[in-house]
Coordinates of C-alpha atoms in Angstrom, one line a residue:
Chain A
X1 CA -6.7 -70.8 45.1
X2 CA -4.2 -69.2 43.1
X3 CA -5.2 -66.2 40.7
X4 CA -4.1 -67.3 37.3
X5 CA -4.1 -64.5 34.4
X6 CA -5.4 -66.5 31.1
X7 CA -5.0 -65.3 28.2
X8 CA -8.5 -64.3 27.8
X9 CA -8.2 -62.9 31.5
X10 CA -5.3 -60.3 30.0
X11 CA -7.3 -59.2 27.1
X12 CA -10.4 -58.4 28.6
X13 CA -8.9 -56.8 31.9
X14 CA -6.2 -54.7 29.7
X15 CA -9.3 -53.4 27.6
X16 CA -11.1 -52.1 30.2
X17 CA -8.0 -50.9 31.7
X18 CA -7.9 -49.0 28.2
X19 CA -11.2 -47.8 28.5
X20 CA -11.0 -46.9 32.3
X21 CA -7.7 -44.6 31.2
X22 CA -9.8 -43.0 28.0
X23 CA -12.6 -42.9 30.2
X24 CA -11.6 -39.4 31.4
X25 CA -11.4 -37.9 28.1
X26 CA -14.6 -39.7 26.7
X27 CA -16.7 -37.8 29.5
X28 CA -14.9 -34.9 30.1
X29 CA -16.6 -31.2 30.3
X30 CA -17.8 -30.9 26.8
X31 CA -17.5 -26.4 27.1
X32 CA -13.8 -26.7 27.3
X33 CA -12.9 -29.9 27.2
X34 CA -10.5 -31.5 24.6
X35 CA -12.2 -35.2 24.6
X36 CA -14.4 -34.5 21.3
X37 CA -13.3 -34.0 18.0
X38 CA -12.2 -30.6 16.8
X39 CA -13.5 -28.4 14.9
X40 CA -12.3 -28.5 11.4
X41 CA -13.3 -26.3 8.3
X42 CA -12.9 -27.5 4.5
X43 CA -10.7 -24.9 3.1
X44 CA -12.9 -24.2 0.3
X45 CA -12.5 -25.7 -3.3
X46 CA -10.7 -28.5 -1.6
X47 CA -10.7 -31.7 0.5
X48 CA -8.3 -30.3 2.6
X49 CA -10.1 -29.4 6.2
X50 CA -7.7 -27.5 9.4
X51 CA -8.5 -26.8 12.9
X52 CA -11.1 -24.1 13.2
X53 CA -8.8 -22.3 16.1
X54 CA -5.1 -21.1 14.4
X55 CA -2.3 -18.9 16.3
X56 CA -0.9 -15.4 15.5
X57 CA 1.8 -14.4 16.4
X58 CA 2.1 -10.9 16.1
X59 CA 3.6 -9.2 19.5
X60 CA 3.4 -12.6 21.8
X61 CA 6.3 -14.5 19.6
X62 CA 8.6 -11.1 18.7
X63 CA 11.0 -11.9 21.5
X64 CA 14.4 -11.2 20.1
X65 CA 16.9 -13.3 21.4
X66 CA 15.6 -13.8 25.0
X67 CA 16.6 -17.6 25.7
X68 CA 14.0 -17.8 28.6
X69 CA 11.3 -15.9 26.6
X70 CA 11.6 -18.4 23.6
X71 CA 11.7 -21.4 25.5
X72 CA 8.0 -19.7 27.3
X73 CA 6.5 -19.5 23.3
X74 CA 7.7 -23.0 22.9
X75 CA 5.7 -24.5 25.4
X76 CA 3.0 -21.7 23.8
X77 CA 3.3 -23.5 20.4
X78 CA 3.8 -27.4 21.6
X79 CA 0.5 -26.8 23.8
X80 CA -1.2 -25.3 20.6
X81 CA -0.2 -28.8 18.5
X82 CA -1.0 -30.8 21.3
X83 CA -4.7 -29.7 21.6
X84 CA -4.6 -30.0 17.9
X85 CA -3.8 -27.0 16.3
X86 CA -2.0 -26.5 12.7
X87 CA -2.5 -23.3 11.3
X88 CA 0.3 -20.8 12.8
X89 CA 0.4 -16.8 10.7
X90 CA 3.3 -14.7 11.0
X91 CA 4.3 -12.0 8.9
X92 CA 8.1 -10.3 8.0
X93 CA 6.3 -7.5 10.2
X94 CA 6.5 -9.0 13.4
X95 CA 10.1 -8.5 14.0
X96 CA 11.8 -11.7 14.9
X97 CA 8.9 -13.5 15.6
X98 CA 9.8 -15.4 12.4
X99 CA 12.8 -16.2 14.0
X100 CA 11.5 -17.4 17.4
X101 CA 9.1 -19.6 15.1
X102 CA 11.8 -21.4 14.1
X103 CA 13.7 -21.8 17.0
X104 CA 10.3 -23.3 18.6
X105 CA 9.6 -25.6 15.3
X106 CA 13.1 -27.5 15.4
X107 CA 13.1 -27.8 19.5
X108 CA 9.5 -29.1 18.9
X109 CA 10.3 -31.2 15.4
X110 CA 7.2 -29.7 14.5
X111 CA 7.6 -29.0 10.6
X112 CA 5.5 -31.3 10.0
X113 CA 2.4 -30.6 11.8
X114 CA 2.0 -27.0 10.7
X115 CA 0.3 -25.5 8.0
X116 CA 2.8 -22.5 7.9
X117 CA 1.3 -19.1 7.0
X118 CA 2.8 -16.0 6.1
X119 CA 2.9 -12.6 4.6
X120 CA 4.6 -10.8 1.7
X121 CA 5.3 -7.6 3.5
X122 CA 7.5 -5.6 1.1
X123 CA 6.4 -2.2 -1.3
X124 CA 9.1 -3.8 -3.5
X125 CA 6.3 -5.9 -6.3
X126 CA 9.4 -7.6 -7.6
X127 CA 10.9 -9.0 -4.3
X128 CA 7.9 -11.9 -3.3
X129 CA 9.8 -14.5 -4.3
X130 CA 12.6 -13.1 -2.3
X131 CA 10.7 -12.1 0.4
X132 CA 9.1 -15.5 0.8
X133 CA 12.6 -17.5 0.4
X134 CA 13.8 -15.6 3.4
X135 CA 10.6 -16.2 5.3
X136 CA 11.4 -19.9 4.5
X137 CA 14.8 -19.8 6.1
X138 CA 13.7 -18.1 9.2
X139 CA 11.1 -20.3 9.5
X140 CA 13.1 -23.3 9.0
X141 CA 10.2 -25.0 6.3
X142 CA 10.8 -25.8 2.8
X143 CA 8.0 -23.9 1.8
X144 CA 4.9 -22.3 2.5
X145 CA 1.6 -23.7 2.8
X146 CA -0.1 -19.8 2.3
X147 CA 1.2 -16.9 1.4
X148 CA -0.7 -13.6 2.0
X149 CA 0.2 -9.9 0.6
X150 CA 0.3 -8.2 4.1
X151 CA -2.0 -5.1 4.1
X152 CA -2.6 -5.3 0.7
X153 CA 0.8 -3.7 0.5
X154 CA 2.1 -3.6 -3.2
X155 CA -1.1 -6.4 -4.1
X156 CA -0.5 -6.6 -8.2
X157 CA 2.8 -7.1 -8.6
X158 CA 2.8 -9.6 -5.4
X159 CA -0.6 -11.3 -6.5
X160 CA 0.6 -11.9 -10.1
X161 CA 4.1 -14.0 -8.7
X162 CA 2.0 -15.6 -6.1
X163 CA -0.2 -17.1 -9.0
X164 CA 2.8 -18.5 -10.5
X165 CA 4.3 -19.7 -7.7
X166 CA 1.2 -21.8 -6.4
X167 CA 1.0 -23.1 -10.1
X168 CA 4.5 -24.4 -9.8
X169 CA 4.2 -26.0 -6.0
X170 CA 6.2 -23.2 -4.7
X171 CA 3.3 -22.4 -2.2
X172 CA -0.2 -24.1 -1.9
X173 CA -2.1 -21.2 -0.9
X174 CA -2.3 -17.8 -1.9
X175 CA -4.2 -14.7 -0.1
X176 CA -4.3 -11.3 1.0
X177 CA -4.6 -9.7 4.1
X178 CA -6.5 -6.8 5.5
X179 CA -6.8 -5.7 9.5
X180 CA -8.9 -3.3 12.0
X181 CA -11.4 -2.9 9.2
X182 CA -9.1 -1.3 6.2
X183 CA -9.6 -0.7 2.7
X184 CA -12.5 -3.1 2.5
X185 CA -14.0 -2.0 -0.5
X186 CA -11.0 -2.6 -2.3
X187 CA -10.5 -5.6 -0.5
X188 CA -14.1 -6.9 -2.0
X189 CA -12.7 -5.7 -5.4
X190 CA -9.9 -8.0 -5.5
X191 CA -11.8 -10.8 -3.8
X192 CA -14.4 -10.7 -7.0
X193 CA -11.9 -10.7 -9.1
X194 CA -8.9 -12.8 -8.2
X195 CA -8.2 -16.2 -7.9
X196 CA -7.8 -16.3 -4.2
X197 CA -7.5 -19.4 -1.6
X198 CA -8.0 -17.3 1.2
X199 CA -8.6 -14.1 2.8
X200 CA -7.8 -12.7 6.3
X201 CA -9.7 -9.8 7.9
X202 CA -10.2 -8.8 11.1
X203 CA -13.7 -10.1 12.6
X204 CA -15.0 -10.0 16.1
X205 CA -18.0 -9.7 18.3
X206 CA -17.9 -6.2 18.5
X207 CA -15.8 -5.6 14.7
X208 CA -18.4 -6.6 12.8
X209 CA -19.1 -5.3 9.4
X210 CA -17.8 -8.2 6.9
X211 CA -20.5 -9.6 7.8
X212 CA -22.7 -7.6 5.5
X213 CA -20.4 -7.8 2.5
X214 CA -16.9 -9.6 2.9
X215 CA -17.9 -12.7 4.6
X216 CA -20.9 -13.4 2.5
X217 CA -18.6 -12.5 -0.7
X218 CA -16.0 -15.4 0.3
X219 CA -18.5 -17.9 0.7
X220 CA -20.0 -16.5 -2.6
X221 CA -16.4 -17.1 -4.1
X222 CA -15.1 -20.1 -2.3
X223 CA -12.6 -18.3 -0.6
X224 CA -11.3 -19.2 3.0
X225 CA -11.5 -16.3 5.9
X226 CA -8.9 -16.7 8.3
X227 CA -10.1 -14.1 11.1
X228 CA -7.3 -11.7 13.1
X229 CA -7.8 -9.4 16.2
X230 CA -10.7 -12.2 17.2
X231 CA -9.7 -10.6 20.6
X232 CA -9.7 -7.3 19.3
X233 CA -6.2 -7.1 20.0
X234 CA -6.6 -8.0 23.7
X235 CA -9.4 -5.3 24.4
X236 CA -12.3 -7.3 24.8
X237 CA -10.9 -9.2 27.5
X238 CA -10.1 -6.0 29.2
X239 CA -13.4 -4.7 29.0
X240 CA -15.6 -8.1 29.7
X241 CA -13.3 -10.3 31.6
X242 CA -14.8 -9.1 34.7
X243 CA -18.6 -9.2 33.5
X244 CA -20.4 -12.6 33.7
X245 CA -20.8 -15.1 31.4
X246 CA -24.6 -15.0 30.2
X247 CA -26.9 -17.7 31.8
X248 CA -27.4 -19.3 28.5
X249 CA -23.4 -19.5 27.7
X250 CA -23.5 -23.3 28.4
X251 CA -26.4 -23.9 25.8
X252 CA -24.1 -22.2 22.9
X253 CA -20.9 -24.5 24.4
X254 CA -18.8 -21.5 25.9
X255 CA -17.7 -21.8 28.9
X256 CA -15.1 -18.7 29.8
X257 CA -14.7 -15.3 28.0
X258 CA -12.2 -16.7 25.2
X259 CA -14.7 -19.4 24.2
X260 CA -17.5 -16.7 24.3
X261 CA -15.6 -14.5 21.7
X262 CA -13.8 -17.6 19.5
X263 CA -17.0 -19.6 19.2
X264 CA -18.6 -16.6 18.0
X265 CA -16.2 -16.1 14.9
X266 CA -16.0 -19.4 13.7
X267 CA -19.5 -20.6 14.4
X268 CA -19.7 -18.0 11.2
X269 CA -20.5 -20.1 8.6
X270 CA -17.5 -18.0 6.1
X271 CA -15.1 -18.4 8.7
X272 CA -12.4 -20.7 8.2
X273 CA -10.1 -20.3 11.1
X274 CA -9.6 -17.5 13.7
X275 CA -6.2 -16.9 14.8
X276 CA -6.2 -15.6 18.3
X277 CA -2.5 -14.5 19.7
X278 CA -0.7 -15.7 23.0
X279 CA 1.8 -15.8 24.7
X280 CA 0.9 -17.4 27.9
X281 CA 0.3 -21.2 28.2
X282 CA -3.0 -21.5 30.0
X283 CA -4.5 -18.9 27.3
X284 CA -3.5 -21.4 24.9
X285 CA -5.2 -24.3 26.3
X286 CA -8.6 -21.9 26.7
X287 CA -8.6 -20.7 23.2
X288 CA -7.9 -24.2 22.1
X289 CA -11.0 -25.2 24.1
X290 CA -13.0 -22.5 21.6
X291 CA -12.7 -25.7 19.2
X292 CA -14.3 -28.9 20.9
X293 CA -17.8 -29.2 22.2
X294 CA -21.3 -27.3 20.3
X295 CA -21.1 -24.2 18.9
X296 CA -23.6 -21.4 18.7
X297 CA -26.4 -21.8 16.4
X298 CA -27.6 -18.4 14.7
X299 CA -29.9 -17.5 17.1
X300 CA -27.2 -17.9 20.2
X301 CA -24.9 -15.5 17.9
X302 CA -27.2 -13.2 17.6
X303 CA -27.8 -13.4 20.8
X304 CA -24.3 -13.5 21.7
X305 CA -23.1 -10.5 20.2
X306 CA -26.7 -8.5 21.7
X307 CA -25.2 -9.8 25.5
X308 CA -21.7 -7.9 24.6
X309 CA -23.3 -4.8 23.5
X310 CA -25.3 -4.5 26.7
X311 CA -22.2 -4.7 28.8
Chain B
X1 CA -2.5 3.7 1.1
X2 CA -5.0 7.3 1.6
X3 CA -4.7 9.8 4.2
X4 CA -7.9 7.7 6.1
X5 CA -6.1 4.7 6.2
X6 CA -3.4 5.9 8.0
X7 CA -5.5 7.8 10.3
X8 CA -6.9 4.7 11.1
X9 CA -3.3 3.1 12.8
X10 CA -2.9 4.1 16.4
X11 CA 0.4 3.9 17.9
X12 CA -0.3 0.7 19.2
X13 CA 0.2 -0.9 15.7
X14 CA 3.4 0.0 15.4
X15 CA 4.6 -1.3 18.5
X16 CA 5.1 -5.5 17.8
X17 CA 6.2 -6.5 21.0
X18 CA 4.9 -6.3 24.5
X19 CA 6.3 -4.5 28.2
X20 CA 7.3 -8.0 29.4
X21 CA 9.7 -8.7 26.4
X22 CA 11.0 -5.0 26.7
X23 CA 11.6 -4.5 30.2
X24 CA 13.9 -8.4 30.0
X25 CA 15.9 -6.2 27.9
X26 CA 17.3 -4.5 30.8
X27 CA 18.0 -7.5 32.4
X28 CA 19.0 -9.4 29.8
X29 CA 21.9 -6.6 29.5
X30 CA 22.4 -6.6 33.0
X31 CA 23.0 -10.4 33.3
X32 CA 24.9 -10.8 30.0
X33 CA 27.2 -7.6 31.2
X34 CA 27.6 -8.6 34.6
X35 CA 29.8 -7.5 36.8
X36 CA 31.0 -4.6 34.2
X37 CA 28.3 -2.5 34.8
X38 CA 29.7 -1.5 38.3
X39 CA 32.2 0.2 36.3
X40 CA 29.2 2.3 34.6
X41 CA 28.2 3.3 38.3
X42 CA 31.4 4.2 39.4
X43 CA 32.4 6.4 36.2
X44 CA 28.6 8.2 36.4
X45 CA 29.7 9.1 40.0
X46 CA 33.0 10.1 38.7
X47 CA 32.0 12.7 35.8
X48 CA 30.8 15.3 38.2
X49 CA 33.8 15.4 40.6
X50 CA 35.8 15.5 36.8
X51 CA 33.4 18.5 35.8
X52 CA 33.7 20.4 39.4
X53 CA 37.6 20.3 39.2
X54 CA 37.1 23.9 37.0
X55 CA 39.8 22.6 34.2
X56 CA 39.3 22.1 30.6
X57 CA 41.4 18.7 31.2
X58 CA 39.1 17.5 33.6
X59 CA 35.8 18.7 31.9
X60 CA 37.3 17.1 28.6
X61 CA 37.8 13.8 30.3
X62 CA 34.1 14.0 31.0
X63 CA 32.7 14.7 28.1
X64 CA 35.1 11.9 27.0
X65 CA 33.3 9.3 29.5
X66 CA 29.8 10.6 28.4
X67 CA 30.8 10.3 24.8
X68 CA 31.4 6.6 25.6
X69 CA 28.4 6.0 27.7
X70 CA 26.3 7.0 24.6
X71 CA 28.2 4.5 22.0
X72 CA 28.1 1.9 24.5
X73 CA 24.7 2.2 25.3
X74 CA 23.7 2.7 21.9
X75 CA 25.5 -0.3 20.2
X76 CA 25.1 -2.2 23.3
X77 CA 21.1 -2.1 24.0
X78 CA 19.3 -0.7 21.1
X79 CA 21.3 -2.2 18.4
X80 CA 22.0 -5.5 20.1
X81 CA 19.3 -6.2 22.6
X82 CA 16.5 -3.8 21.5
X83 CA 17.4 -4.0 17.5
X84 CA 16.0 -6.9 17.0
X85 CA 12.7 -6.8 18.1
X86 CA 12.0 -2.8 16.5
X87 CA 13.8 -1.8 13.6
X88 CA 13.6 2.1 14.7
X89 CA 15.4 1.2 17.9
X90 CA 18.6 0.0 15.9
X91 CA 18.5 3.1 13.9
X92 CA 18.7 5.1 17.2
X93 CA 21.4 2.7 18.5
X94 CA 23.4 4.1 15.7
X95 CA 22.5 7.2 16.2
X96 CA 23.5 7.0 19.6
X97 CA 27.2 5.7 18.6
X98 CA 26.8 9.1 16.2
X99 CA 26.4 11.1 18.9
X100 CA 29.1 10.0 20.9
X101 CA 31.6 10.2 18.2
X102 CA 30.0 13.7 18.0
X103 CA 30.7 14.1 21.4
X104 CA 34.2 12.6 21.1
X105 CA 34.9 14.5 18.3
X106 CA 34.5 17.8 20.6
X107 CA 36.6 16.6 22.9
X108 CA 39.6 16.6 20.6
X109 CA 38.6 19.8 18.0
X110 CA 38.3 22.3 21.3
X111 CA 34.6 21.8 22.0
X112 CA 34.6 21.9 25.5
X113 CA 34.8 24.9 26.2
X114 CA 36.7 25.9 29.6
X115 CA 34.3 28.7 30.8
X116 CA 32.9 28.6 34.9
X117 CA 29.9 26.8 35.4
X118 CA 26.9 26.7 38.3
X119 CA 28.8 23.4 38.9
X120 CA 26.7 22.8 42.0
X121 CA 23.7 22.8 39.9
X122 CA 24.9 21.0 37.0
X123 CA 25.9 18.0 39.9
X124 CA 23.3 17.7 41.6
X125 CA 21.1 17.6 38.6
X126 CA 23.5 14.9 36.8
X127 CA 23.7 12.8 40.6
X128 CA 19.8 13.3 40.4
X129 CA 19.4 11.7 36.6
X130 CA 22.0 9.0 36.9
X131 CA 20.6 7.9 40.7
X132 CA 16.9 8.4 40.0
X133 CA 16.2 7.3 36.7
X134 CA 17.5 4.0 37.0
X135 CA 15.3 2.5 39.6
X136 CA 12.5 3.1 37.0
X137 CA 12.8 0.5 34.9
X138 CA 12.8 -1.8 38.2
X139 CA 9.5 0.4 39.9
X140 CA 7.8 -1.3 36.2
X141 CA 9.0 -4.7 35.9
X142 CA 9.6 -5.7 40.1
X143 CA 12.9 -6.9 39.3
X144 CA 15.7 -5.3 40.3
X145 CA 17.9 -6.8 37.7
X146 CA 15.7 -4.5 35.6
X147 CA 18.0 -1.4 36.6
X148 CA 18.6 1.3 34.1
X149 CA 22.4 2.3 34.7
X150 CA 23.9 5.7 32.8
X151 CA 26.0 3.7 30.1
X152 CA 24.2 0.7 29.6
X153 CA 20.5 1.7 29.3
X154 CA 20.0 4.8 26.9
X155 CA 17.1 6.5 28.3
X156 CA 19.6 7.8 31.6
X157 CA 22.4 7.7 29.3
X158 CA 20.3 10.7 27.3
X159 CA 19.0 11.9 30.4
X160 CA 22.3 12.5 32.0
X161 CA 24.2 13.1 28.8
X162 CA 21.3 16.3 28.0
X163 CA 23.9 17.8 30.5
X164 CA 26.6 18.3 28.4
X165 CA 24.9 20.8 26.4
X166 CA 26.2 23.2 29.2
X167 CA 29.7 22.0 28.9
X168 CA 30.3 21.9 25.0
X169 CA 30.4 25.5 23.1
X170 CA 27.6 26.8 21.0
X171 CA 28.1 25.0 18.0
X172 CA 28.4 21.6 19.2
X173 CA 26.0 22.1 21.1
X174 CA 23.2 22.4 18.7
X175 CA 24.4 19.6 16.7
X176 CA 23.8 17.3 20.0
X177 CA 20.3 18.6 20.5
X178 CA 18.2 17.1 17.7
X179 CA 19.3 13.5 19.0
X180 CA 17.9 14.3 22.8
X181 CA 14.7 15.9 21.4
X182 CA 14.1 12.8 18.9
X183 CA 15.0 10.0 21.3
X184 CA 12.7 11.9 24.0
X185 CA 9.3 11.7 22.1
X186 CA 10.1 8.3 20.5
X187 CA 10.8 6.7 23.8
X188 CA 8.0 8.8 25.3
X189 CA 5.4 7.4 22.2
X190 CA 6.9 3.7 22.6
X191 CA 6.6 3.5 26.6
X192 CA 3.0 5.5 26.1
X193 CA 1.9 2.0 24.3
X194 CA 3.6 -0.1 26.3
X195 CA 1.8 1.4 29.8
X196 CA 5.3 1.9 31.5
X197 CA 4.3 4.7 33.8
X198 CA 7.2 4.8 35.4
X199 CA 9.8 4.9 32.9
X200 CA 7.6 7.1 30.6
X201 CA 9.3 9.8 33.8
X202 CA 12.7 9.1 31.7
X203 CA 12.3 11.2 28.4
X204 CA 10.0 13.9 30.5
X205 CA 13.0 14.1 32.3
X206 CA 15.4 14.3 29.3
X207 CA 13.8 17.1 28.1
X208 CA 13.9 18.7 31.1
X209 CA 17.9 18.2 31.6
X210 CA 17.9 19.7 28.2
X211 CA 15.9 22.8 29.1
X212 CA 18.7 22.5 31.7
X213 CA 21.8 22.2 30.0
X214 CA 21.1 25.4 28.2
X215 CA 20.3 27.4 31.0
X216 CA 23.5 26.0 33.0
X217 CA 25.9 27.0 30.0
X218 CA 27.9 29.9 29.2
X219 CA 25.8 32.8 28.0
X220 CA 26.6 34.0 24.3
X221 CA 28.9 36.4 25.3
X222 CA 31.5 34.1 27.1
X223 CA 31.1 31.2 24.9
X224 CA 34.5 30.7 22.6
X225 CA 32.7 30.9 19.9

């Protein structure tokens, strides 16, 4: 007898066909995997929520005009969006990463999927809307979705324009920046004081003293921590990567070195986002990994951080 | 910013790129300039049969070639390759083309002077710097593309060109020094950060040709001036 294909026949088998191809995802290792949601944090004050794992770009995307090298940080960045990333920092700092960035945004069409972040990085207080214009350009967007003062370089005059620009639509977000533990008593200071959206400091397993005063103080404030050097600047890999993973790793969802250190910052209830730097694809796709499956209750990051220190 | 926070940047922090994007500089330069670097090797081989011919026509003419080895490696890698990734390095790159109009500029107001030389010394120490040094930038990044020709990569240009000092008079001559000193321990600080080991041998060795190029010149006494 002939095999006929009803109707019914088609529907049910191209469902499970469906389900057989999703299947994969559905059930896929839940330490690294990309199958389960993301984890996304509110940005405080808002209903606004992005991924919990960002990209910096400092060093990795400052490749000058090196065809080959910004075609590499292309794939970098389209591997970021396509595990579900948004949040990308740069700052004038970097050299021509800004540049690069936009070279990668138009190959990838990807204006649209970023929430772009940068820096005023100028001593000149009257040049921030200057500054940020030319940002714009380099970057290829139309504006900002946050704009930090780098460094806390020149933070009153910048502060004060950012204020108005946010209240005109020129830029979303406003912030200021701090790294490698700097100024942070003046950094509280202004963070008790000013009307900031966000904050970025540096904050890893073994950097660890916003935790008694700045992290606290944001939550305190509603401010949103975006965390940089979550690597340390690449030194913790260096002096873990070839220690084991602790035998309970699984239980807090980590499953290789760069989970280990991401899920520790942003399993911090402060934390907004952590911006780990790369400029390799398959580090992409591990840090992205820091953002599906469980995280570390308080306990596994206390833990956590007790396992690094007795390395 | 106080006297702490600045004691609290490292070197490190001010470097914002890493050794794989700098060492594709050299051959990025290499591929883009292809095959007109051959001409680099064959006037660096060229210079010290110029300077061992004992006339001041001849030593001119190579101070001449040296003077254009530093403006072309200067506008040609630091401004336009390495510019554009570190802000100091295109300040260099012009002070490089500075340099060799200095050097030029010797050539044509009597600053070569025509007095004899250990030429035997001063050649094999210049077939030494523009031979050696090159292969460094390849020994760090395993390519051979990577190679660090006198004239197109500045760290031999300098190296080699710290030779001069024994072939220009007094004067001139301390007017080209501050360049080689300055280049030496920025390049030595920058390649420090970036873990080239091999190439960090470059500025050692700069400083070194220097040391040299004022014991190879002219003592005081027969120096024109």
């Amino acid at each position: 007898m002939a095999n006929q294909i009803t109707r019914r026949k088609f529907l049910i088998s191209s469902g499970l066909a469906g389900i057989a191809l999703k299947a994969p995802m559905l059930f896929a290792n839940t330490s690294g995997s990309t199958a389960l949601s993301p984890t996304m944090r509110r940005i405080p004050g808002t209903d606004e929520s992005i991924p919990a794992i960002g990209m910096g770009t400092w060093i990795t995307f400052n490749v000058g005009g090196d065809e080959q090298l910004i075609t590499q940080r292309t794939e970098v960045l389209k591997t970021f969006f396509e595990l579900g990333g948004t949040v990308v920092d740069g700052s004038p700092m970097y050299g021509s990463a800004a540049d690069v960035m936009g070279e990668a945004l138009n190959a990838l069409d990807g204006h649209d999927r970023i929430f772009a972040a940068t820096k005023i990085w100028t001593g000149d207080e009257s040049a921030t809307r200057a500054e940020a214009a030319r940002s714009s350009r380099r970057w290829g967007v139309d504006r900002f979705d946050l704009l930090q003062v780098h460094n806390l370089l020149g933070w009153q005059g910048h502060l004060e324009t950012l204020k108005q620009m946010r209240a005109n639509g020129e830029v979303r977000y406003i912030g200021i920046t701090t790294s490698h533990g700097r100024r942070h008593r003046e950094f509280a200071q202004i963070m008790e004081r000013e009307p900031l959206d966000f904050v970025q400091l540096t904050y890893n397993v073994l950097d660890r003293e916003v935790e008694d005063r700045l992290l606290p103080l944001a939550q305190e404030r509603g401010i949103g921590v975006i965390v940089n050097r979550p690597f340390q600047g690449g030194s913790l890999f260096r002096r873990f990567q070839s220690e084991p993973l602790p035998d309970w790793a699984g239980e807090a969802g980590v499953g290789n070195w760069a989970e280990f250190f991401l899920k520790y910052i942003i399993s911090h209830p402060a934390v907004t986002c952590a911006i780990p730097a790369t400029s390799k694809v398959e580090h992409m796709k591990e840090n992205m990994g820091a953002m599906y499956g469980t995280l570390p209750d308080a306990s596994q990051r206390q833990r956590m951080a007790g396992y690094v220190r007795s390395l | 910013m106080s006297g702490a926070d600045w004691l609290s940047y490292s070197l490190q922090d001010f470097v914002m790129f890493g050794p794989q994007v700098f060492l594709r500089l050299f051959v990025r330069i290499n591929q883009d300039l292809w095959p007109w670097q051959l001409l680099a090797v064959v006037i660096a081989i060229f210079i010290p049969v110029l300077i061992s011919r004992q006339n001041r026509a001849a030593r001119r003419l190579a101070v001449g070639l040296m003077s254009l080895a530093w403006i072309v490696s200067g506008y040609g890698f630091l401004v336009g390759y390495f510019g554009p990734i570190n802000w100091p390095a295109a300040w260099f790159g012009w002070a490089f083309v500075a340099q060799g109009a200095l050097l030029a500029a010797a050539v044509f107001s009597g600053g070569v002077h025509d007095s004899r030389l250990a030429i035997g010394r001063l050649a094999v120490l210049w077939l030494l710097a523009v031979c050696v040094l090159p292969w460094l930038a390849m020994a760090d990044s395993g390519q051979w593309e990577a190679v660090g020709l006198f004239g197109v990569a500045p760290g031999t240009t300098a190296a080699a060109g710290a030779l001069a000092l024994a072939l220009v008079t007094r004067t001139w001559r301390w007017v080209y020094l501050p360049l080689l000193v300055l280049w030496s321990l920025f390049s030595a600080a920058l390649l420090w950060v970036l873990q080239t080991w091999w190439l960090l041998v470059t500025p050692v060795a700069t400083l070194l040709l220097v040391g040299a190029g004022f014991w190879l010149s002219p003592r005081t006494a027969q120096s024109p001036d």
